[in-house]
Amino acid sequence: MTNKPQLKLTAKLEARISPETKALLQKAADLEGRSLTDFVVSSVQAEAYRVIQKHQILKLNVSTYAKIFTYNSNVNYIIK
């Protein structure tokens, strides 16, 4: 069993949603055996990480990578 450090949960987030959306989220939380709050917070947090990663990671194809690598190699050679 791992001892996770207890985070201070002091920030609050509220959202107004339709009864249908709440029912949908509650059903999903129930199916996972989790509270609605836990389900919503973990789902939103996972999506936030995914969006941030999508915008911060540069993906290059092989051709572009080769051009950048060649350019950097030439710059390092000139600087030395």
Coordinates of C-alpha atoms in Angstrom, one line a residue:
M1 CA 0.0 0.0 0.0
T2 CA 1.4 3.4 -1.0
N3 CA 1.0 6.4 1.2
K4 CA 0.1 9.3 -1.0
P5 CA 0.6 12.8 0.4
Q6 CA -2.7 14.4 1.3
L7 CA -3.3 17.5 -0.9
K8 CA -5.1 20.5 0.6
L9 CA -8.3 20.7 -1.3
T10 CA -9.2 24.4 -0.8
A11 CA -10.1 25.6 -4.3
K12 CA -13.7 25.3 -5.4
L13 CA -15.1 25.0 -8.9
E14 CA -18.8 25.3 -9.8
A15 CA -20.6 24.7 -13.1
R16 CA -24.2 25.0 -14.2
I17 CA -25.2 22.1 -16.4
S18 CA -28.4 20.7 -17.7
P19 CA -30.2 18.0 -15.7
E20 CA -29.5 15.6 -18.7
T21 CA -25.8 16.3 -18.5
K22 CA -25.7 15.8 -14.8
A23 CA -27.6 12.5 -15.2
L24 CA -25.1 11.4 -17.9
L25 CA -22.1 12.2 -15.6
Q26 CA -23.8 10.5 -12.6
K27 CA -24.4 7.4 -14.6
A28 CA -20.8 7.2 -15.8
A29 CA -19.6 7.8 -12.2
D30 CA -21.9 5.1 -10.9
L31 CA -20.6 2.6 -13.5
E32 CA -17.1 3.4 -12.4
G33 CA -18.0 3.1 -8.7
R34 CA -16.9 6.6 -8.0
S35 CA -18.5 9.8 -6.7
L36 CA -19.7 12.3 -9.1
T37 CA -17.2 14.8 -7.9
D38 CA -14.3 12.4 -8.2
F39 CA -15.4 11.3 -11.7
V40 CA -15.8 14.9 -12.9
V41 CA -12.5 16.2 -11.4
S42 CA -10.4 13.3 -12.7
S43 CA -12.0 13.4 -16.2
V44 CA -11.5 17.2 -16.5
Q45 CA -7.9 16.9 -15.2
A46 CA -7.1 14.2 -17.7
E47 CA -8.5 16.3 -20.5
A48 CA -6.6 19.3 -19.3
Y49 CA -3.3 17.4 -19.4
R50 CA -4.1 16.0 -22.9
V51 CA -4.8 19.5 -24.2
I52 CA -1.7 21.0 -22.7
Q53 CA 0.5 18.2 -24.0
K54 CA -1.1 18.5 -27.5
H55 CA -0.1 22.2 -27.5
Q56 CA 3.4 21.9 -26.0
I57 CA 4.8 18.9 -27.8
L58 CA 6.3 19.5 -31.2
K59 CA 5.8 16.6 -33.5
L60 CA 8.1 16.3 -36.5
N61 CA 8.2 14.1 -39.5
V62 CA 11.5 12.4 -40.4
S63 CA 12.3 14.8 -43.1
T64 CA 11.9 17.9 -40.9
Y65 CA 13.8 16.2 -38.1
A66 CA 16.7 15.5 -40.4
K67 CA 16.8 19.1 -41.6
I68 CA 16.8 20.5 -38.0
F69 CA 19.4 18.0 -36.9
T70 CA 21.6 18.9 -39.9
Y71 CA 21.2 22.6 -39.2
N72 CA 22.1 22.2 -35.5
S73 CA 25.1 20.1 -36.4
N74 CA 26.4 22.7 -38.8
V75 CA 25.8 25.5 -36.2
N76 CA 27.7 23.6 -33.6
Y77 CA 30.6 23.1 -36.0
I78 CA 30.7 26.8 -36.9
I79 CA 30.6 27.9 -33.2
K80 CA 33.5 25.6 -32.2

